[in-house]
Amino acid sequence: MIKQEEVYRIGRLGKTHGVRGEVSLQFDDDIFDRVDADYLVLELDGILVPFFIEEYRFRSDTVALMKFEDVDTQQRANELTGCDVYFPRALAANDEGDVSLSLLVGFDLVEANGGTTIGRIAAIDDTTANLLFELEDGCLIPANDDLIRDIDTKRKTIKMEIPEGLLEL
């Protein structure tokens, strides 16, 4: 059984395309194209289920048409629309490129100088010009490259210099 902490959300399935069982994937992270992955994980009725990729093609920078194995009809593809799509963290750790923002959700934020754990990242707020880590306690920390010292994908930690007084706000 796949556990929630073993995956991270990369997008959502939209409407079907054609009659062969293709469905549009609206994605925030194209990791499935950068890393050799045979499957994506879909959330069906609260259960994480692997679906093996037969083929895909990009429609835009944020949409791909996805064809999964054993999904051969429009009706079957219709059953998948609206599902959240996840990617295995273990495979993402093999990515040689930049670390995906989506992957960082669930990481512990650690103060670089003292080693104190500040909190766990619950979400990434990218709605403003300044990217923010939203911690589980609601605290917002600027996700500035100049402040980040290290990202350890195996330990799921981010070492960061926290500006003095920021945590008292």
XYZ file of N, CA, C and O in Angstrom:
676
model
N 0.835 -1.176 0.000
C 0.000 0.000 0.000
C 0.887 1.250 0.000
O 1.846 1.334 0.756
N 0.560 2.184 -0.840
C 1.321 3.433 -0.941
C 0.843 4.385 0.148
O -0.363 4.587 0.324
N 1.783 4.976 0.868
C 1.455 5.907 1.941
C 1.609 7.342 1.453
O 2.442 7.630 0.593
N 0.840 8.242 2.024
C 0.840 9.651 1.632
C 2.226 10.282 1.746
O 2.621 11.077 0.896
N 2.996 9.893 2.763
C 4.320 10.486 2.946
C 5.337 9.993 1.917
O 6.432 10.535 1.807
N 4.983 8.969 1.147
C 5.869 8.431 0.120
C 5.723 9.132 -1.229
O 6.493 8.861 -2.149
N 4.730 10.011 -1.341
C 4.456 10.696 -2.604
C 4.231 12.183 -2.356
O 4.055 12.611 -1.214
N 4.253 12.959 -3.429
C 3.868 14.361 -3.334
C 3.054 14.729 -4.559
O 3.201 14.161 -5.629
N 2.164 15.696 -4.366
C 1.211 16.071 -5.411
C 1.906 16.860 -6.517
O 2.641 17.800 -6.244
N 1.635 16.467 -7.782
C 2.199 17.193 -8.918
C 1.121 17.769 -9.823
O 1.425 18.557 -10.721
N -0.137 17.394 -9.621
C -1.181 17.930 -10.485
C -2.515 17.258 -10.276
O -2.760 16.596 -9.273
N -3.375 17.457 -11.299
C -4.746 16.948 -11.244
C -5.174 16.555 -12.650
O -4.819 17.229 -13.618
N -5.945 15.483 -12.748
C -6.453 15.066 -14.046
C -7.685 15.884 -14.398
O -8.588 16.057 -13.582
N -7.694 16.378 -15.629
C -8.816 17.156 -16.130
C -9.693 16.298 -17.013
O -9.841 15.099 -16.791
N -10.215 16.902 -18.046
C -11.176 16.191 -18.902
C -10.483 15.195 -19.827
O -9.275 15.244 -20.050
N -11.311 14.302 -20.364
C -10.806 13.292 -21.288
C -10.495 13.931 -22.635
O -10.962 15.031 -22.947
N -9.717 13.211 -23.423
C -9.349 13.681 -24.762
C -9.493 12.506 -25.726
O -8.778 11.508 -25.603
N -10.418 12.625 -26.662
C -10.616 11.561 -27.641
C -11.324 10.359 -27.054
O -11.915 10.420 -25.974
N -11.250 9.241 -27.773
C -11.979 8.042 -27.367
C -11.053 6.882 -26.987
O -11.518 5.806 -26.652
N -9.743 7.099 -27.016
C -8.778 6.034 -26.718
C -8.426 5.918 -25.238
O -7.629 5.086 -24.848
N -8.963 6.803 -24.407
C -8.678 6.735 -22.977
C -7.670 7.760 -22.495
O -7.192 7.664 -21.370
N -7.345 8.744 -23.336
C -6.420 9.796 -22.884
C -7.150 10.764 -21.966
O -8.349 11.002 -22.099
N -6.397 11.327 -21.051
C -6.938 12.311 -20.125
C -5.900 13.417 -19.951
O -4.698 13.170 -20.013
N -6.368 14.652 -19.773
C -5.424 15.762 -19.619
C -4.918 15.818 -18.180
O -5.671 15.638 -17.236
N -3.629 16.018 -18.048
C -2.979 16.179 -16.749
C -2.539 17.626 -16.634
O -1.703 18.090 -17.403
N -3.134 18.351 -15.700
C -2.725 19.727 -15.423
C -1.713 19.634 -14.291
O -2.057 19.277 -13.172
N -0.452 19.926 -14.621
C 0.618 19.669 -13.662
C 1.322 20.949 -13.224
O 1.387 21.923 -13.949
N 1.839 20.881 -11.990
C 2.664 21.948 -11.429
C 4.135 21.601 -11.558
O 4.991 22.447 -11.394
N 4.423 20.328 -11.775
C 5.786 19.822 -11.793
C 5.900 18.772 -12.898
O 5.138 17.811 -12.918
N 6.848 18.965 -13.816
C 7.009 18.028 -14.931
C 8.031 16.929 -14.610
O 8.651 16.371 -15.496
N 8.169 16.589 -13.349
C 9.137 15.576 -12.924
C 8.933 14.253 -13.652
O 9.885 13.534 -13.928
N 7.697 13.926 -14.010
C 7.422 12.672 -14.709
C 8.129 12.623 -16.062
O 8.374 11.547 -16.597
N 8.501 13.779 -16.602
C 9.215 13.845 -17.874
C 10.735 13.867 -17.669
O 11.480 13.447 -18.536
N 11.190 14.345 -16.514
C 12.624 14.469 -16.241
C 13.233 13.209 -15.639
O 14.420 12.974 -15.756
N 12.421 12.424 -14.956
C 12.898 11.235 -14.263
C 12.273 10.010 -14.929
O 11.133 10.041 -15.349
N 13.036 8.946 -15.021
C 12.534 7.715 -15.625
C 11.527 7.066 -14.680
O 11.897 6.342 -13.753
N 10.259 7.360 -14.906
C 9.194 6.818 -14.062
C 8.226 6.018 -14.924
O 7.822 6.475 -15.986
N 7.880 4.842 -14.462
C 6.947 3.991 -15.194
C 5.500 4.284 -14.838
O 4.588 3.892 -15.557
N 5.290 4.928 -13.691
C 3.922 5.122 -13.216
C 3.764 6.452 -12.489
O 4.736 7.074 -12.053
N 2.515 6.866 -12.365
C 2.110 7.974 -11.516
C 1.109 7.404 -10.518
O 0.536 6.335 -10.742
N 0.894 8.104 -9.437
C -0.027 7.637 -8.413
C -1.249 8.549 -8.422
O -1.119 9.773 -8.369
N -2.431 7.925 -8.518
C -3.684 8.675 -8.503
C -4.404 8.399 -7.196
O -4.342 7.285 -6.662
N -5.102 9.408 -6.699
C -5.901 9.214 -5.492
C -7.340 8.930 -5.914
O -8.017 9.784 -6.466
N -7.765 7.697 -5.671
C -9.122 7.257 -6.002
C -9.854 6.905 -4.717
O -9.445 5.981 -4.002
N -10.894 7.646 -4.404
C -11.687 7.404 -3.193
C -10.819 7.330 -1.945
O -10.998 6.461 -1.090
N -9.818 8.216 -1.872
C -8.951 8.293 -0.702
C -7.825 7.278 -0.671
O -7.064 7.226 0.289
N -7.715 6.450 -1.701
C -6.672 5.427 -1.762
C -5.691 5.794 -2.865
O -6.087 6.177 -3.970
N -4.400 5.681 -2.579
C -3.361 5.976 -3.560
C -3.093 4.734 -4.407
O -2.719 3.684 -3.869
N -3.311 4.877 -5.721
C -3.227 3.744 -6.640
C -2.239 4.060 -7.755
O -2.356 5.102 -8.399
N -1.271 3.161 -8.017
C -0.342 3.404 -9.129
C -1.018 3.119 -10.478
O -1.739 2.138 -10.616
N -0.772 3.997 -11.446
C -1.230 3.805 -12.818
C -0.007 3.883 -13.721
O 0.709 4.885 -13.708
N 0.217 2.846 -14.486
C 1.387 2.788 -15.353
C 1.159 3.618 -16.602
O 0.096 3.567 -17.219
N 2.170 4.388 -16.958
C 2.101 5.300 -18.101
C 2.353 4.521 -19.384
O 3.375 3.852 -19.519
N 1.414 4.621 -20.304
C 1.608 4.010 -21.621
C 2.315 5.004 -22.541
O 3.273 4.666 -23.211
N 1.815 6.247 -22.534
C 2.441 7.318 -23.309
C 1.864 8.657 -22.855
O 0.833 8.697 -22.195
N 2.544 9.719 -23.222
C 2.027 11.064 -22.963
C 2.644 12.021 -23.965
O 3.665 11.729 -24.581
N 1.978 13.156 -24.114
C 2.500 14.222 -24.956
C 2.051 15.548 -24.358
O 1.002 15.650 -23.756
N 2.903 16.548 -24.526
C 2.623 17.856 -23.948
C 1.716 18.669 -24.858
O 1.907 18.691 -26.074
N 0.738 19.335 -24.262
C -0.120 20.282 -24.985
C 0.341 21.711 -24.730
O 0.132 22.576 -25.544
N 0.919 21.942 -23.548
C 1.432 23.267 -23.175
C 2.469 23.060 -22.076
O 2.826 21.933 -21.756
N 2.910 24.160 -21.485
C 3.888 24.081 -20.396
C 3.301 23.495 -19.115
O 4.038 23.114 -18.212
N 1.976 23.444 -19.023
C 1.341 22.970 -17.797
C 0.300 21.879 -18.023
O -0.358 21.457 -17.080
N 0.135 21.421 -19.255
C -0.852 20.384 -19.557
C -0.229 19.315 -20.456
O 0.422 19.630 -21.450
N -0.445 18.061 -20.076
C -0.019 16.931 -20.897
C -1.213 16.010 -21.104
O -2.079 15.901 -20.231
N -1.267 15.372 -22.254
C -2.271 14.344 -22.500
C -1.649 13.020 -22.098
O -0.605 12.624 -22.610
N -2.274 12.355 -21.145
C -1.711 11.161 -20.523
C -2.543 9.952 -20.913
O -3.766 9.987 -20.870
N -1.860 8.881 -21.295
C -2.508 7.606 -21.606
C -1.937 6.577 -20.646
O -0.738 6.318 -20.628
N -2.819 6.020 -19.801
C -2.409 5.005 -18.840
C -2.725 3.612 -19.383
O -3.697 3.428 -20.133
N -1.920 2.621 -18.985
C -2.181 1.240 -19.371
C -3.549 0.804 -18.847
O -3.946 1.186 -17.746
N -4.250 0.012 -19.626
C -5.560 -0.547 -19.275
C -6.658 0.499 -19.135
O -7.734 0.206 -18.614
N -6.405 1.725 -19.564
C -7.449 2.750 -19.653
C -7.600 3.011 -21.146
O -6.874 3.819 -21.717
N -8.529 2.256 -21.762
C -8.615 2.242 -23.216
C -9.879 2.863 -23.789
O -10.067 2.859 -25.005
N -10.753 3.345 -22.935
C -11.998 3.943 -23.428
C -12.207 5.305 -22.791
O -11.658 5.615 -21.725
N -13.028 6.088 -23.449
C -13.360 7.404 -22.914
C -14.107 7.255 -21.583
O -13.888 8.031 -20.657
N -14.945 6.239 -21.487
C -15.697 6.009 -20.260
C -14.757 5.725 -19.080
O -14.914 6.275 -18.000
N -13.761 4.873 -19.296
C -12.802 4.549 -18.226
C -11.984 5.784 -17.856
O -11.730 6.038 -16.684
N -11.583 6.559 -18.853
C -10.828 7.788 -18.590
C -11.684 8.790 -17.821
O -11.181 9.514 -16.955
N -12.979 8.830 -18.125
C -13.907 9.720 -17.415
C -13.921 9.443 -15.919
O -14.073 10.358 -15.112
N -13.752 8.183 -15.535
C -13.741 7.802 -14.123
C -12.545 8.378 -13.384
O -12.558 8.489 -12.164
N -11.497 8.756 -14.121
C -10.277 9.284 -13.508
C -10.260 10.806 -13.423
O -9.425 11.369 -12.725
N -11.154 11.483 -14.150
C -11.122 12.946 -14.160
C -11.345 13.491 -12.747
O -12.130 12.957 -11.971
N -10.606 14.519 -12.426
C -10.695 15.147 -11.110
C -9.776 14.544 -10.066
O -9.678 15.061 -8.953
N -9.098 13.444 -10.402
C -8.193 12.800 -9.437
C -6.913 13.622 -9.267
O -6.362 14.127 -10.244
N -6.459 13.726 -8.026
C -5.148 14.311 -7.780
C -4.085 13.318 -8.218
O -4.256 12.103 -8.077
N -2.971 13.850 -8.753
C -1.889 13.023 -9.270
C -0.652 13.251 -8.413
O -0.295 14.394 -8.114
N 0.001 12.164 -8.038
C 1.164 12.213 -7.156
C 2.355 11.540 -7.822
O 2.207 10.718 -8.720
N 3.543 11.901 -7.323
C 4.782 11.314 -7.819
C 5.548 10.732 -6.640
O 5.594 11.341 -5.560
N 6.167 9.567 -6.805
C 6.918 8.951 -5.697
C 8.144 9.777 -5.300
O 8.963 10.136 -6.136
N 8.251 10.069 -4.011
C 9.395 10.837 -3.499
C 10.713 10.123 -3.769
O 11.720 10.747 -4.048
N 10.722 8.797 -3.679
C 11.954 8.038 -3.882
C 12.497 8.249 -5.297
O 13.708 8.376 -5.486
N 11.636 8.300 -6.280
C 12.073 8.538 -7.657
C 12.488 9.990 -7.855
O 13.408 10.284 -8.602
N 11.808 10.906 -7.187
C 12.127 12.328 -7.315
C 13.508 12.638 -6.751
O 14.189 13.548 -7.224
N 13.941 11.874 -5.770
C 15.266 12.086 -5.179
C 16.374 11.826 -6.188
O 17.490 12.310 -6.039
N 16.071 11.086 -7.254
C 17.053 10.794 -8.306
C 17.152 11.900 -9.341
O 17.986 11.831 -10.240
N 16.311 12.916 -9.236
C 16.300 14.005 -10.214
C 17.569 14.830 -10.075
O 17.886 15.332 -9.004
N 18.301 14.969 -11.170
C 19.558 15.726 -11.173
C 19.311 17.229 -11.258
O 20.178 18.027 -10.960
N 18.121 17.626 -11.669
C 17.815 19.045 -11.868
C 17.463 19.739 -10.570
O 17.757 19.266 -9.472
N 16.832 20.885 -10.688
C 16.400 21.641 -9.525
C 15.370 20.852 -8.729
O 14.564 20.112 -9.283
N 15.374 21.044 -7.426
C 14.397 20.402 -6.566
C 13.053 21.077 -6.789
O 12.946 22.300 -6.800
N 12.041 20.299 -6.977
C 10.688 20.794 -7.191
C 10.128 21.409 -5.911
O 10.336 20.873 -4.820
N 9.402 22.493 -6.052
C 8.762 23.103 -4.885
C 7.763 22.150 -4.257
O 7.649 22.053 -3.044
N 7.017 21.427 -5.080
C 6.017 20.491 -4.567
C 6.657 19.421 -3.693
O 6.054 18.961 -2.730
N 7.851 19.007 -4.028
C 8.558 17.978 -3.267
C 8.856 18.442 -1.848
O 8.929 17.636 -0.924
N 9.008 19.742 -1.631
C 9.417 20.271 -0.327
C 8.312 20.236 0.722
O 8.580 20.371 1.917
N 7.066 20.069 0.308
C 5.974 19.955 1.275
C 6.216 18.707 2.112
O 6.472 17.627 1.593
N 6.175 18.865 3.436
C 6.452 17.768 4.361
C 7.875 17.761 4.887
O 8.191 17.026 5.816
N 8.753 18.605 4.315
C 10.123 18.715 4.802
C 10.136 19.507 6.104
O 9.296 20.375 6.318
N 11.122 19.196 6.965
C 11.333 19.977 8.181
C 12.234 21.153 7.857
O 13.245 21.000 7.156
N 11.886 22.316 8.367
C 12.689 23.522 8.202
C 13.575 23.654 9.438
O 13.086 23.687 10.568
N 14.894 23.679 9.217
C 15.868 23.684 10.312
C 16.696 24.954 10.234
O 17.157 25.341 9.154
N 16.892 25.606 11.380
C 17.709 26.824 11.454
C 19.162 26.420 11.228
O 19.694 25.537 11.900
N 19.816 27.016 10.242
C 21.160 26.615 9.815
C 22.206 26.801 10.911
O 23.104 25.972 11.060
N 22.126 27.868 11.670
C 23.162 28.158 12.655
C 23.023 27.340 13.938
O 24.006 26.865 14.479
N 21.815 27.168 14.421
C 21.626 26.458 15.685
C 21.170 25.027 15.546
O 21.226 24.254 16.491
N 20.663 24.646 14.375
C 20.180 23.287 14.168
C 18.801 23.031 14.749
O 18.331 21.900 14.778
N 18.130 24.099 15.205
C 16.802 23.960 15.783
C 15.762 23.762 14.676
O 15.775 24.478 13.679
N 14.873 22.794 14.877
C 13.796 22.585 13.924
C 12.737 23.656 14.146
O 12.191 23.796 15.239
N 12.446 24.419 13.101
C 11.478 25.512 13.169
C 10.064 24.987 12.989
O 9.131 25.438 13.635
N 9.890 24.018 12.099
C 8.572 23.438 11.840
C 8.582 22.646 10.553
O 9.592 22.551 9.866
N 7.430 22.092 10.228
C 7.265 21.297 9.008
C 6.501 22.109 7.968
O 5.528 22.780 8.286
N 6.962 22.036 6.722
C 6.329 22.776 5.629
C 5.018 22.090 5.261
O 4.996 20.920 4.897
N 3.925 22.837 5.370
C 2.593 22.323 5.047
C 2.196 22.670 3.619
O 1.434 21.946 2.988
N 2.711 23.811 3.113
C 2.355 24.259 1.762
C 3.377 25.272 1.282
O 4.146 25.825 2.065
N 3.362 25.494 -0.028
C 4.196 26.520 -0.646
C 3.251 27.590 -1.176
O 2.347 27.286 -1.954
N 3.439 28.822 -0.742
C 2.603 29.931 -1.206
C 3.346 30.660 -2.314
O 4.329 31.353 -2.066
N 2.870 30.483 -3.542
C 3.493 31.156 -4.686
C 2.549 32.156 -5.326
O 2.679 32.500 -6.494
N 1.578 32.645 -4.541
C 0.584 33.580 -5.072
C 1.092 35.019 -5.108
O 0.451 35.870 -5.713
N 2.216 35.283 -4.472
C 2.782 36.627 -4.477
C 4.155 36.597 -5.145
O 4.661 35.537 -5.482
N 4.757 37.752 -5.288
C 6.082 37.839 -5.905
C 7.139 37.136 -5.054
O 8.127 36.633 -5.580
N 6.917 37.093 -3.745
C 7.847 36.425 -2.835
C 7.309 35.049 -2.462
O 6.243 34.931 -1.879
N 8.069 34.024 -2.781
C 7.705 32.649 -2.461
C 7.798 32.454 -0.952
O 8.755 32.909 -0.319
N 6.808 31.767 -0.370
C 6.774 31.574 1.075
C 6.584 30.098 1.420
O 5.813 29.396 0.761
N 7.284 29.644 2.467
C 7.012 28.343 3.056
C 5.944 28.571 4.115
O 6.120 29.392 5.010
N 4.837 27.849 4.014
C 3.807 27.925 5.048
C 3.977 26.710 5.945
O 3.840 25.569 5.504
N 4.303 26.958 7.205
C 4.530 25.874 8.147
C 3.202 25.371 8.707
O 2.170 26.048 8.607
N 3.217 24.188 9.291
C 1.997 23.592 9.832
C 1.340 24.459 10.891
O 0.119 24.430 11.044
N 2.132 25.253 11.618
C 1.562 26.126 12.649
C 1.052 27.448 12.084
O 0.615 28.325 12.824
N 1.115 27.610 10.751
C 0.614 28.819 10.105
C 1.669 29.883 9.862
O 1.416 30.879 9.190
N 2.844 29.706 10.418
C 3.935 30.667 10.241
C 4.378 30.691 8.778
O 4.449 29.649 8.123
N 4.663 31.877 8.261
C 5.144 32.039 6.893
C 6.613 32.445 6.913
O 6.991 33.389 7.599
N 7.430 31.721 6.149
C 8.871 31.971 6.072
C 9.229 32.236 4.615
O 8.867 31.442 3.736
N 9.925 33.338 4.336
C 10.311 33.601 2.938
C 11.254 32.510 2.413
O 12.245 32.182 3.049
N 10.914 31.954 1.254
C 11.715 30.878 0.658
C 12.720 31.479 -0.312
O 12.728 31.187 -1.497
N 13.581 32.298 0.226
C 14.564 33.015 -0.569
C 15.818 32.160 -0.744
O 16.350 31.609 0.221
N 16.300 32.057 -1.990
C 17.498 31.253 -2.280
C 18.705 31.684 -1.459
O 19.548 30.860 -1.107
N 18.799 32.977 -1.159
C 19.932 33.480 -0.385
C 19.917 32.982 1.058
O 20.948 32.966 1.724
N 18.751 32.576 1.562
C 18.630 32.122 2.948
C 18.765 30.607 3.078
O 19.090 30.094 4.141
N 18.506 29.875 2.005
C 18.567 28.411 2.038
C 20.019 27.956 1.919
O 20.719 28.316 0.980
N 20.466 27.175 2.890
C 21.844 26.691 2.912
C 21.978 25.275 2.364
O 22.974 24.932 1.763
N 20.964 24.430 2.621
C 21.054 23.045 2.171
C 19.660 22.428 2.113
O 18.814 22.715 2.964
N 19.445 21.599 1.091
C 18.223 20.816 0.989
C 18.645 19.355 0.942
O 19.356 18.935 0.039
N 18.224 18.593 1.953
C 18.559 17.179 2.048
C 17.299 16.367 1.759
O 16.416 16.236 2.612
N 17.204 15.835 0.533
C 15.994 15.105 0.136
C 15.879 13.757 0.837
O 14.778 13.250 1.010
N 16.990 13.188 1.261
C 16.930 11.897 1.959
C 16.403 12.065 3.387
O 15.597 11.286 3.850
N 16.862 13.095 4.071
C 16.413 13.359 5.447
C 15.160 14.234 5.493
O 14.599 14.449 6.554
N 14.767 14.744 4.338
C 13.604 15.629 4.216
C 13.742 16.857 5.124
O 12.858 17.166 5.917
N 14.904 17.523 4.991
C 15.154 18.742 5.765
C 15.659 19.854 4.849
O 16.293 19.589 3.824
N 15.379 21.077 5.268
C 15.911 22.263 4.604
C 16.602 23.081 5.677
O 15.964 23.493 6.660
N 17.905 23.291 5.519
C 18.642 24.162 6.444
C 18.574 25.571 5.880
O 18.890 25.801 4.712
N 18.198 26.490 6.754
C 17.946 27.848 6.301
C 18.364 28.852 7.357
O 18.207 28.603 8.556
N 18.924 29.970 6.911
C 19.203 31.074 7.826
C 17.919 31.856 8.015
O 17.368 32.393 7.064
N 17.444 31.882 9.250
C 16.202 32.589 9.559
C 16.573 33.992 10.047
O 17.298 34.132 11.033
N 16.103 35.038 9.355
C 16.411 36.399 9.786
C 15.966 36.645 11.223
O 14.899 36.182 11.641
N 16.792 37.340 11.957
C 16.509 37.629 13.366
C 15.172 38.350 13.509
O 14.871 39.283 12.772
N 14.380 37.875 14.444
C 13.095 38.484 14.734
C 11.946 37.977 13.879
O 10.779 38.253 14.173
N 12.214 37.212 12.832
C 11.158 36.750 11.928
C 10.169 35.835 12.639
O 8.963 35.927 12.431
N 10.653 34.973 13.486
C 9.776 34.012 14.159
C 8.927 34.650 15.254
O 7.950 34.059 15.709
N 9.278 35.866 15.663
C 8.493 36.557 16.695
C 7.330 37.327 16.098
O 6.483 37.832 16.829
N 7.251 37.429 14.787
C 6.164 38.185 14.158
C 4.846 37.492 14.285
O 4.696 36.355 14.325
